[in-house]
Amino acid sequence: MKVFIQALSFIVLLSIQPYVEGTDIEDCEVDEDYVCEELDEEEELEEIEEEIEEDEENEEYEDVADESAETLPPENSEHDEGEESNDRNDNAEESNETEDEAPSEEESEQEESALEENDKLPEQREVVEEEVIYETMSVRNSSLSTTHTPIGESPFSAGTLRLETRNTAYFYGILNLVASNEFKIDIQLPAEIPVEQFAQSITSASIQMGSRSRQVSKNDFIIVQDQNKITLNTQYSSNIFEWLLNIIGLFGRDREVTLRIDADLRALNFEDGMLPPHPNKALPFSSTFTLDRGGAPGVAHRTLQTWNSEVVFHDDDDNSLPVENGLPVIELPFNNGGNAFQFLDYVSVRNVFTGEMSDNAQFIATRNDVVEQNHLQKPGDYVLKVGGTDQSGTSLRVKEAIVRVKPGNVYFEHVPRAFNFVDVPVNDQSAIHTRQEEHSHLKVVDESGEVTPTWSVHAALERPLTSTAHSEVVLPEAIVFVNENKEKTVLSSSSILVYRPNHDGIEHPIQWNDDVGVLLQTAPYQRVGQFEGSVRWTLVNAP
C-alpha cells in the first residue's frame, strides 16, 4: 500500500509539472473557478514521515502484546479477559459522563477561534482566486497595421484600406483550459472618417484565433457613434486536443488573435475622391484588445499618411484662374510670344487649413502636353498635371489644369510701300514692263493654327495711275496682275484673288517672279510723264 501511494503521487506530480515549474503538487482540487491549491513540498514530506513512524510504533506494540499472551496460563487469560471487559464498560460509562458535562472555558474559546478562522477562509480563498486569474489572463502584446492601396495616380486617392490588429494573450489558468474566454476588440477611427460610413464600406473581415479562423460579418461590429469606433465582442474556447497538448508541454498557453478588416474607401465619397486632409498629415487609428476576465488591455496605434497642402494653379501674376468643369484654365497666346511654356510660373502650394501660400516645394509635371507635343503653335486645350512634395517631404496629390492655347490672327507682316518701274519708252506697240524687285514682296503671318489655312490675299486698284503734273491725265488700265499661269487681269476697283496658301505654318512670304504679279502695261503712243497710283491689298480669312 505504501508503495502504491508513493507511485500515485509521482504520477500526479509528473502530470502537473509542465504548468507550474519548480513546484511539486500532491493533490489538486478544482473549484467552480478552476483554482488549484498548491501544497508545500516540505509539509508533504513531513506528513509522510509521521505516518511511517506511527505505523512502525503500532507494529511494535502489537508484537509485544502477542508475546505476553502466549506466556500466560489459560485460566489467567480468561480472568484477564473478564477484567478487561469490565474495564471497558467502566471506561464507556466515564466517557458518557464526560460528554454530559459542560465544556470548559478554554475549550469554548478554542471552538470560537476555530469558527472565526473558518469564516475568514472563503475571503482569503476569493483573493487567491482573483490573483490567479489576473496573473494568468493577460495581454502579452498588441500591434496594428494599415495598408492603403490608392486607385488613381495620386498616392492619396481613396482606394482600399486594410486594418490588421495582432494580439497575443495568455488566456488560461492551470486547469481551465477548456473555458470560454471572452474578449473585445475596439477600432478607433480618425474623426475625418465617419464610423457609420466606414462600417458600410467594409467588404470583408475575418478573425483568426490560434489555428482557427472564421469570417466576420460587418453586421457583427457594434458602432459606437459618439466615440467614432467599432467594436467586436467574441470569445476564445480551447478544445480537448489543445488541452492534452498543453498538459504534456507541447502546446503553449499563449494565443494570437488577429482581426483583419478590408474596406473600400471610395464608398465614403470623399471630396475629389481623395483621402481627407489632416493638420498633421496623418490619419490616426488605434486598436484596443481587452480580456473580459482580467488583465490590462493591449493598445496599439498606427497612422495613415495623408496631406494638408495642395497644389494651386494661378496665372503668371499670381491671380486666380477661371474654372471650367471644375478645372482651372491657364490661357496662353498663340506661340506664347515666342517664349517656352514654364509650368512653374503657374503653380504654388497652399495649406488647406491655414490658407498660407508658398513656392517652397518640389513640383513635378506628371503630364505636360503643351511642351511634350509642342502645342504652343496649335490652339486648343491641353492637359497639365502637377504633383511633387512639399517642404516637409510629404507627397502632394496631383492636381490637374487646362492649358488653353488661344488661336492668333492672320495678318500682313510686310506689304511693299511702292512698286517701282524703270523708265519705259513709248512707241506704237503695247507692252508689259517688269517692276524693280527691291521691297516688292508681301508676307503673311498665320497664327490661326489651322492645319489647312482658309485665308487668301486679294488686290484692287485704289487709285489709278495719275500724272503728277496734270491730275486730269489718268491711265485707268495701266496696272495689271499676271498670275503663275501667265493670265493677265487689269486691276480695277473690284478685288481679285492674287494669292492662296498651299501649306500650313506661321509665315507665308509672297514672292513673285519678274514676269508675275503686279506689272505695268503701256498702250501705243502712251502719253509720257511721271505717274503715281495705289493698290489696295486685302487679307480675307474665310473659306
XYZ file of C-alpha atoms in Angstrom:
543
model
C 0.000 0.000 0.000
C 2.803 2.425 0.782
C 4.475 1.703 -2.499
C 1.211 2.268 -4.350
C 0.598 5.641 -2.708
C 4.104 6.813 -3.468
C 3.789 5.739 -7.121
C 0.455 7.529 -7.443
C 1.967 10.724 -6.033
C 4.777 10.502 -8.545
C 2.363 10.183 -11.469
C 0.317 13.203 -10.380
C 3.460 15.274 -9.902
C 4.672 14.371 -13.393
C 1.359 15.357 -14.984
C 1.103 18.739 -13.316
C 4.782 19.657 -13.696
C 4.533 21.490 -17.128
C 2.105 24.063 -15.701
C 3.957 25.214 -12.574
C 7.670 24.956 -12.934
C 9.662 24.305 -9.725
C 6.625 23.286 -7.607
C 5.505 19.724 -6.714
C 1.757 19.280 -6.349
C 0.398 16.354 -4.372
C -3.280 16.996 -4.821
C -5.359 19.424 -6.922
C -8.918 20.295 -6.087
C -10.871 22.158 -8.815
C -13.461 24.549 -7.552
C -16.053 26.376 -9.650
C -13.469 28.907 -10.833
C -10.886 26.269 -11.703
C -8.477 27.326 -8.931
C -5.857 24.792 -7.860
C -4.399 24.774 -4.360
C -0.697 24.064 -4.208
C 0.843 22.251 -1.222
C 4.259 22.985 0.039
C 6.808 20.267 -0.660
C 8.306 20.260 2.853
C 4.921 19.859 4.560
C 4.131 16.930 2.329
C 7.361 15.104 3.220
C 6.835 15.717 6.969
C 3.341 14.232 6.845
C 4.598 11.091 5.067
C 7.400 10.593 7.601
C 4.967 10.957 10.532
C 2.642 8.331 9.046
C 5.546 5.873 8.637
C 6.715 6.390 12.245
C 3.185 5.822 13.629
C 2.804 2.627 11.661
C 6.127 1.284 12.976
C 5.184 2.051 16.625
C 1.834 0.305 16.250
C 3.534 -2.794 14.825
C 5.984 -2.968 17.744
C 3.160 -2.672 20.292
C 1.196 -5.458 18.656
C 4.250 -7.795 18.719
C 4.788 -7.258 22.476
C 1.127 -7.965 23.285
C 1.186 -11.205 21.351
C 4.266 -12.471 23.217
C 2.767 -11.761 26.717
C -0.472 -13.511 25.817
C 1.373 -16.684 24.889
C 3.205 -16.875 28.299
C 0.017 -16.591 30.477
C -1.914 -19.774 31.551
C -5.427 -20.270 30.142
C -7.231 -19.540 33.443
C -5.456 -16.294 33.927
C -6.166 -15.469 30.401
C -9.916 -15.861 30.907
C -9.771 -13.853 34.053
C -7.879 -11.113 32.374
C -10.423 -11.065 29.599
C -13.202 -10.607 32.075
C -11.436 -7.840 33.861
C -10.617 -6.213 30.590
C -14.284 -6.282 29.592
C -15.253 -4.720 32.925
C -12.658 -2.036 32.406
C -14.116 -1.303 29.039
C -17.613 -0.924 30.472
C -16.305 1.383 33.179
C -14.489 3.496 30.566
C -17.648 3.713 28.470
C -19.671 4.969 31.426
C -16.988 7.534 32.251
C -16.960 8.768 28.658
C -20.727 9.180 28.741
C -20.499 11.199 31.933
C -17.796 13.356 30.365
C -19.970 14.060 27.326
C -22.836 15.148 29.591
C -20.637 17.609 31.407
C -20.483 21.255 30.155
C -17.363 22.209 28.169
C -14.687 24.206 29.887
C -13.932 27.889 29.137
C -10.700 27.006 27.342
C -12.497 24.572 25.065
C -15.152 27.212 24.242
C -12.521 29.779 23.328
C -10.780 27.260 21.068
C -14.039 26.452 19.301
C -14.850 30.144 18.778
C -11.396 30.859 17.361
C -11.762 27.863 15.022
C -15.089 29.192 13.768
C -13.611 32.644 13.159
C -10.779 31.103 11.171
C -13.256 29.133 9.103
C -15.215 32.323 8.421
C -12.061 34.013 7.122
C -11.124 31.175 4.774
C -13.633 31.992 1.986
C -12.463 35.600 1.856
C -8.845 34.530 1.609
C -9.784 31.954 -0.999
C -11.530 34.551 -3.138
C -8.460 36.793 -3.015
C -6.248 33.920 -4.113
C -8.605 33.047 -6.939
C -8.671 36.646 -8.201
C -4.909 36.914 -8.144
C -4.513 33.672 -10.091
C -6.985 34.767 -12.762
C -5.410 38.178 -13.300
C -1.908 36.800 -13.327
C -2.656 34.062 -15.847
C -5.000 36.005 -18.157
C -3.207 38.970 -19.661
C -2.340 40.564 -22.996
C 1.258 39.979 -23.985
C 1.492 42.438 -26.882
C -0.642 44.209 -29.493
C 0.110 45.691 -32.883
C -1.844 47.491 -35.586
C -1.020 47.890 -39.267
C -2.667 49.923 -42.039
C -2.320 49.115 -45.722
C -3.724 51.678 -48.161
C -3.901 50.859 -51.859
C -4.744 54.016 -53.841
C -6.788 53.806 -57.001
C -5.518 56.530 -59.304
C -2.367 58.489 -59.924
C -2.267 60.159 -56.523
C -0.950 58.231 -53.507
C -3.796 59.823 -51.545
C -6.657 58.717 -53.775
C -9.281 56.892 -51.740
C -8.758 53.237 -52.621
C -8.870 50.172 -50.406
C -7.788 50.074 -46.766
C -6.791 47.040 -44.677
C -6.674 47.314 -40.888
C -4.994 44.391 -39.130
C -4.569 44.114 -35.389
C -2.490 41.271 -33.901
C -2.741 40.497 -30.215
C -1.006 37.827 -28.175
C -2.800 36.853 -24.960
C -2.048 34.465 -22.094
C -5.557 33.102 -21.743
C -5.533 30.244 -19.219
C -5.100 29.240 -15.609
C -3.681 25.812 -14.832
C -6.722 23.615 -15.387
C -9.289 25.930 -17.004
C -8.028 25.106 -20.465
C -11.468 24.251 -21.772
C -13.015 27.508 -20.555
C -14.512 30.132 -22.884
C -12.584 33.385 -22.578
C -14.492 36.427 -23.763
C -12.742 39.487 -25.151
C -13.413 42.513 -27.347
C -11.505 44.456 -29.973
C -12.106 48.187 -30.464
C -11.019 50.002 -33.637
C -10.800 53.754 -33.110
C -11.203 55.725 -36.344
C -9.979 59.260 -37.068
C -12.582 61.986 -36.892
C -12.237 62.541 -40.639
C -13.681 59.053 -41.328
C -17.288 58.741 -40.043
C -17.776 55.395 -38.312
C -21.198 54.642 -39.833
C -19.961 55.174 -43.378
C -16.826 53.178 -42.651
C -18.856 50.252 -41.301
C -20.851 50.183 -44.524
C -17.678 50.295 -46.608
C -16.340 47.048 -45.082
C -16.024 44.469 -47.840
C -14.683 41.573 -45.757
C -13.475 40.790 -42.254
C -12.008 37.737 -40.546
C -10.643 36.776 -37.165
C -8.016 34.142 -36.503
C -7.629 32.709 -33.009
C -4.730 30.325 -32.692
C -5.023 27.839 -35.538
C -8.688 28.545 -36.125
C -10.245 31.306 -38.197
C -13.696 32.439 -39.221
C -15.313 35.147 -41.292
C -16.866 38.143 -39.572
C -19.899 39.910 -40.983
C -19.873 43.679 -40.957
C -23.140 43.439 -39.043
C -21.250 41.757 -36.193
C -19.478 45.019 -35.417
C -21.014 47.348 -32.877
C -20.999 51.005 -33.951
C -20.162 53.405 -31.124
C -21.044 56.624 -32.867
C -20.282 59.083 -30.068
C -16.727 57.672 -29.865
C -16.360 57.096 -33.631
C -15.260 53.485 -33.181
C -16.393 49.965 -33.993
C -16.305 47.069 -31.529
C -16.235 43.314 -31.985
C -17.183 41.110 -28.999
C -16.231 37.436 -29.255
C -14.608 34.607 -27.288
C -11.857 32.025 -27.485
C -12.642 28.457 -26.403
C -9.971 25.813 -26.162
C -10.689 22.243 -27.217
C -9.684 18.930 -25.634
C -6.890 18.409 -28.168
C -5.220 21.683 -27.177
C -5.787 20.753 -23.515
C -3.873 17.458 -23.930
C -1.043 19.088 -25.864
C -0.777 21.702 -23.166
C -0.683 19.060 -20.418
C 2.375 17.348 -21.904
C 4.066 20.664 -22.658
C 3.836 20.568 -26.485
C 1.402 23.442 -26.767
C 1.821 26.784 -25.010
C -0.933 28.826 -23.436
C -0.210 31.999 -25.423
C -2.714 32.538 -28.213
C -2.501 35.031 -31.084
C -5.731 36.733 -32.081
C -5.713 38.584 -35.404
C -8.589 40.718 -36.691
C -8.398 41.766 -40.316
C -10.777 44.332 -41.859
C -10.876 45.288 -45.563
C -12.796 48.396 -46.599
C -13.375 50.261 -49.863
C -12.907 53.931 -49.003
C -14.370 55.036 -52.318
C -17.786 54.289 -50.841
C -17.266 57.163 -48.389
C -17.422 59.690 -51.255
C -14.549 61.859 -50.096
C -14.086 65.168 -51.901
C -12.349 64.709 -55.238
C -12.099 61.009 -54.404
C -9.107 61.705 -52.147
C -8.276 60.795 -48.569
C -9.393 63.576 -46.232
C -6.687 66.058 -45.197
C -5.342 66.253 -41.664
C -3.392 69.088 -39.986
C -0.606 66.652 -39.064
C -0.696 64.931 -42.458
C -1.568 61.628 -40.769
C -4.917 59.983 -40.052
C -4.691 58.336 -36.567
C -6.022 54.807 -35.995
C -5.836 52.709 -32.827
C -6.890 49.270 -31.633
C -7.664 48.073 -28.106
C -7.722 44.375 -27.149
C -9.499 43.754 -23.835
C -9.859 40.455 -21.970
C -13.178 40.191 -20.163
C -11.747 38.245 -17.209
C -8.811 40.367 -16.239
C -5.527 41.860 -17.317
C -4.598 45.223 -18.726
C -5.816 45.803 -22.310
C -3.423 45.839 -25.236
C -3.392 49.132 -27.145
C -1.721 49.809 -30.492
C -1.565 52.935 -32.652
C -0.915 53.492 -36.341
C -1.269 56.454 -38.691
C -2.121 56.603 -42.376
C -0.216 59.266 -44.274
C -2.362 61.927 -45.849
C -1.951 65.561 -46.836
C -2.658 69.080 -45.663
C -1.079 71.067 -48.505
C -2.182 71.074 -52.108
C -1.064 72.356 -55.477
C -2.757 75.582 -56.540
C -2.731 76.997 -60.072
C -2.673 80.722 -60.838
C -1.669 82.987 -63.712
C 1.838 84.355 -64.093
C 0.832 87.340 -61.928
C -0.408 85.072 -59.069
C -4.034 85.904 -59.808
C -6.750 83.292 -59.623
C -7.719 81.478 -62.809
C -11.105 80.905 -64.427
C -12.557 77.465 -63.786
C -14.304 75.262 -66.302
C -15.765 71.860 -65.457
C -14.038 72.032 -62.084
C -10.576 72.602 -63.549
C -8.553 75.845 -63.613
C -7.752 77.198 -67.077
C -4.361 78.675 -67.981
C -4.662 80.780 -71.144
C -1.649 81.262 -73.392
C -1.378 83.340 -76.544
C -0.514 81.595 -79.727
C 3.133 80.565 -79.616
C 3.312 82.260 -76.191
C 5.004 85.291 -77.693
C 7.861 83.118 -78.865
C 8.702 82.027 -75.291
C 8.746 78.486 -73.906
C 5.971 77.467 -71.538
C 7.249 77.219 -67.929
C 4.622 75.490 -65.782
C 6.451 76.516 -62.576
C 5.293 80.084 -63.227
C 1.717 78.941 -62.706
C 1.836 76.728 -59.556
C 2.234 77.178 -55.801
C 1.476 75.110 -52.688
C -1.267 76.107 -50.244
C -2.020 74.843 -46.745
C -5.720 73.927 -46.775
C -6.098 74.666 -43.050
C -4.241 77.990 -42.803
C -4.503 79.167 -46.421
C -0.789 80.006 -46.458
C 0.750 80.053 -49.935
C 4.312 79.010 -50.650
C 6.596 78.142 -53.532
C 8.854 76.110 -51.256
C 8.098 72.734 -52.790
C 9.423 70.294 -55.350
C 6.928 70.346 -58.210
C 6.809 67.651 -60.860
C 4.746 67.815 -64.029
C 3.454 64.290 -64.470
C 1.845 65.355 -67.741
C 2.508 68.443 -69.834
C 1.010 68.095 -73.300
C 1.848 71.634 -74.397
C 5.585 71.040 -74.050
C 5.736 67.337 -74.784
C 3.758 67.644 -78.006
C 4.845 71.170 -78.971
C 1.349 72.585 -78.956
C 2.207 76.225 -78.461
C 1.549 76.762 -82.154
C -1.580 74.629 -82.176
C -4.518 76.306 -80.499
C -6.595 74.082 -78.251
C -7.000 72.733 -74.712
C -4.237 70.581 -73.281
C -3.707 68.675 -70.025
C -1.286 69.756 -67.323
C -0.887 67.591 -64.190
C 1.410 68.684 -61.389
C 2.392 66.881 -58.180
C 5.553 66.684 -56.106
C 6.465 67.062 -52.442
C 6.114 69.941 -50.026
C 8.878 71.322 -47.823
C 8.419 68.545 -45.237
C 8.773 65.847 -47.864
C 5.106 64.859 -47.831
C 3.740 63.978 -51.236
C 1.480 66.494 -52.880
C -1.513 64.968 -54.543
C -1.542 65.508 -58.277
C -3.743 68.363 -59.439
C -4.922 68.892 -62.996
C -5.355 72.065 -65.022
C -6.222 73.002 -68.579
C -3.692 74.869 -70.661
C -5.560 76.682 -73.390
C -3.512 77.904 -76.332
C -5.619 80.593 -77.900
C -5.656 80.967 -81.676
C -3.970 84.065 -83.074
C -4.739 86.195 -86.089
C -3.793 86.131 -89.732
C -2.131 89.398 -90.689
C 0.245 91.090 -93.075
C 3.684 91.281 -91.627
C 5.047 93.065 -94.675
C 3.444 94.993 -97.531
C 5.573 96.858 -100.131
C 5.308 100.570 -99.795
C 5.652 101.014 -103.523
C 6.177 99.186 -106.789
C 8.848 100.938 -108.789
C 9.134 100.619 -112.520
C 12.049 101.734 -114.571
C 11.705 104.379 -117.278
C 9.941 102.817 -120.216
C 9.920 104.015 -123.796
C 6.684 104.785 -125.616
C 6.106 103.642 -129.184
C 3.374 102.336 -131.368
C 3.249 98.970 -129.541
C 1.606 97.986 -126.278
C 3.911 96.352 -123.772
C 4.124 94.951 -120.221
C 7.004 96.109 -118.133
C 8.504 94.450 -115.056
C 8.977 96.135 -111.727
C 12.046 96.544 -109.631
C 12.329 93.629 -107.119
C 13.525 95.694 -104.180
C 10.909 95.544 -101.365
C 8.330 94.219 -103.765
C 7.191 91.076 -101.880
C 4.429 90.561 -99.292
C 4.497 88.433 -96.118
C 1.523 86.973 -94.243
C 1.727 85.566 -90.704
C -0.802 82.871 -89.888
C -1.291 82.289 -86.124
C -4.642 80.606 -86.512
C -3.074 77.209 -86.052
C -5.252 75.693 -88.725
C -3.832 72.682 -90.468
C -5.464 73.753 -93.747
C -5.418 77.559 -93.977
C -8.536 79.176 -95.392
C -7.303 82.706 -95.823
C -6.397 84.423 -99.143
C -4.975 87.694 -100.469
C -6.922 89.952 -102.774
C -5.886 93.089 -104.679
C -7.821 96.053 -106.093
C -6.943 99.378 -107.657
C -7.313 102.009 -105.002
C -6.251 104.901 -107.325
C -5.310 104.529 -110.981
C -2.061 105.899 -112.365
C -2.372 109.656 -112.470
C 0.066 112.237 -113.814
C 1.889 114.033 -111.065
C 1.997 117.175 -113.270
C -1.531 117.066 -114.614
C -4.026 115.354 -112.342
C -6.560 115.167 -115.106
C -4.315 112.776 -117.023
C -5.161 109.244 -115.832
C -4.143 105.818 -117.135
C -7.008 103.522 -115.912
C -5.723 100.276 -117.414
C -2.018 100.707 -116.851
C -1.787 98.414 -113.728
C -2.342 94.699 -114.382
C -1.870 91.449 -112.431
C -0.340 88.402 -114.090
C -0.644 85.054 -112.293
C 1.533 81.945 -112.433
C -0.323 80.757 -115.493
C 0.532 83.996 -117.276
C -3.088 85.066 -117.180
C -3.436 88.873 -117.164
C -6.087 90.823 -115.294
C -6.421 94.592 -115.315
C -6.673 95.881 -111.770
C -9.765 97.922 -111.025
C -11.759 98.914 -108.012
C -13.022 95.328 -107.789
C -10.829 92.927 -105.800
C -9.287 89.922 -107.472
C -7.614 86.859 -105.892
C -3.871 87.131 -106.104
C -2.649 84.507 -103.536
C -3.880 81.399 -101.707
C -1.577 79.468 -99.301
C -0.603 75.970 -100.280
C 0.898 74.880 -96.914
C 0.340 75.334 -93.200
C 2.696 77.126 -90.857
C 3.034 80.545 -89.467
C 4.964 82.571 -92.017
C 3.853 82.861 -95.609
C 6.102 85.073 -97.758
C 4.521 86.009 -101.123
C 7.205 86.455 -103.753
C 6.583 86.648 -107.499
C 8.947 86.256 -110.378
C 9.765 89.254 -112.570
C 7.002 88.449 -115.026
C 4.371 87.583 -112.403
C 2.424 89.794 -110.019
C 1.681 93.480 -110.297
C 3.079 94.835 -113.614
C 2.883 97.985 -115.745
C 1.147 97.925 -119.084
C 1.617 100.762 -121.655
C -0.536 101.483 -124.654
C 0.655 102.655 -128.108
C 1.628 106.280 -128.152
C 1.203 106.412 -124.415
C 1.341 109.941 -123.008
C 4.637 110.445 -121.342
C 5.322 111.790 -117.882
C 5.599 110.688 -114.248
C 2.624 108.827 -112.886
C 1.580 107.529 -109.473
C -1.186 105.227 -108.245
C -2.043 102.879 -105.358
C -3.119 99.258 -104.904
C -5.278 98.007 -102.004
C -4.325 94.619 -100.549
C -6.989 92.681 -98.678
C -6.412 89.604 -96.446
C -9.577 87.548 -96.321
C -9.648 84.922 -93.521
C -12.521 82.866 -94.806
C -13.002 79.793 -96.948
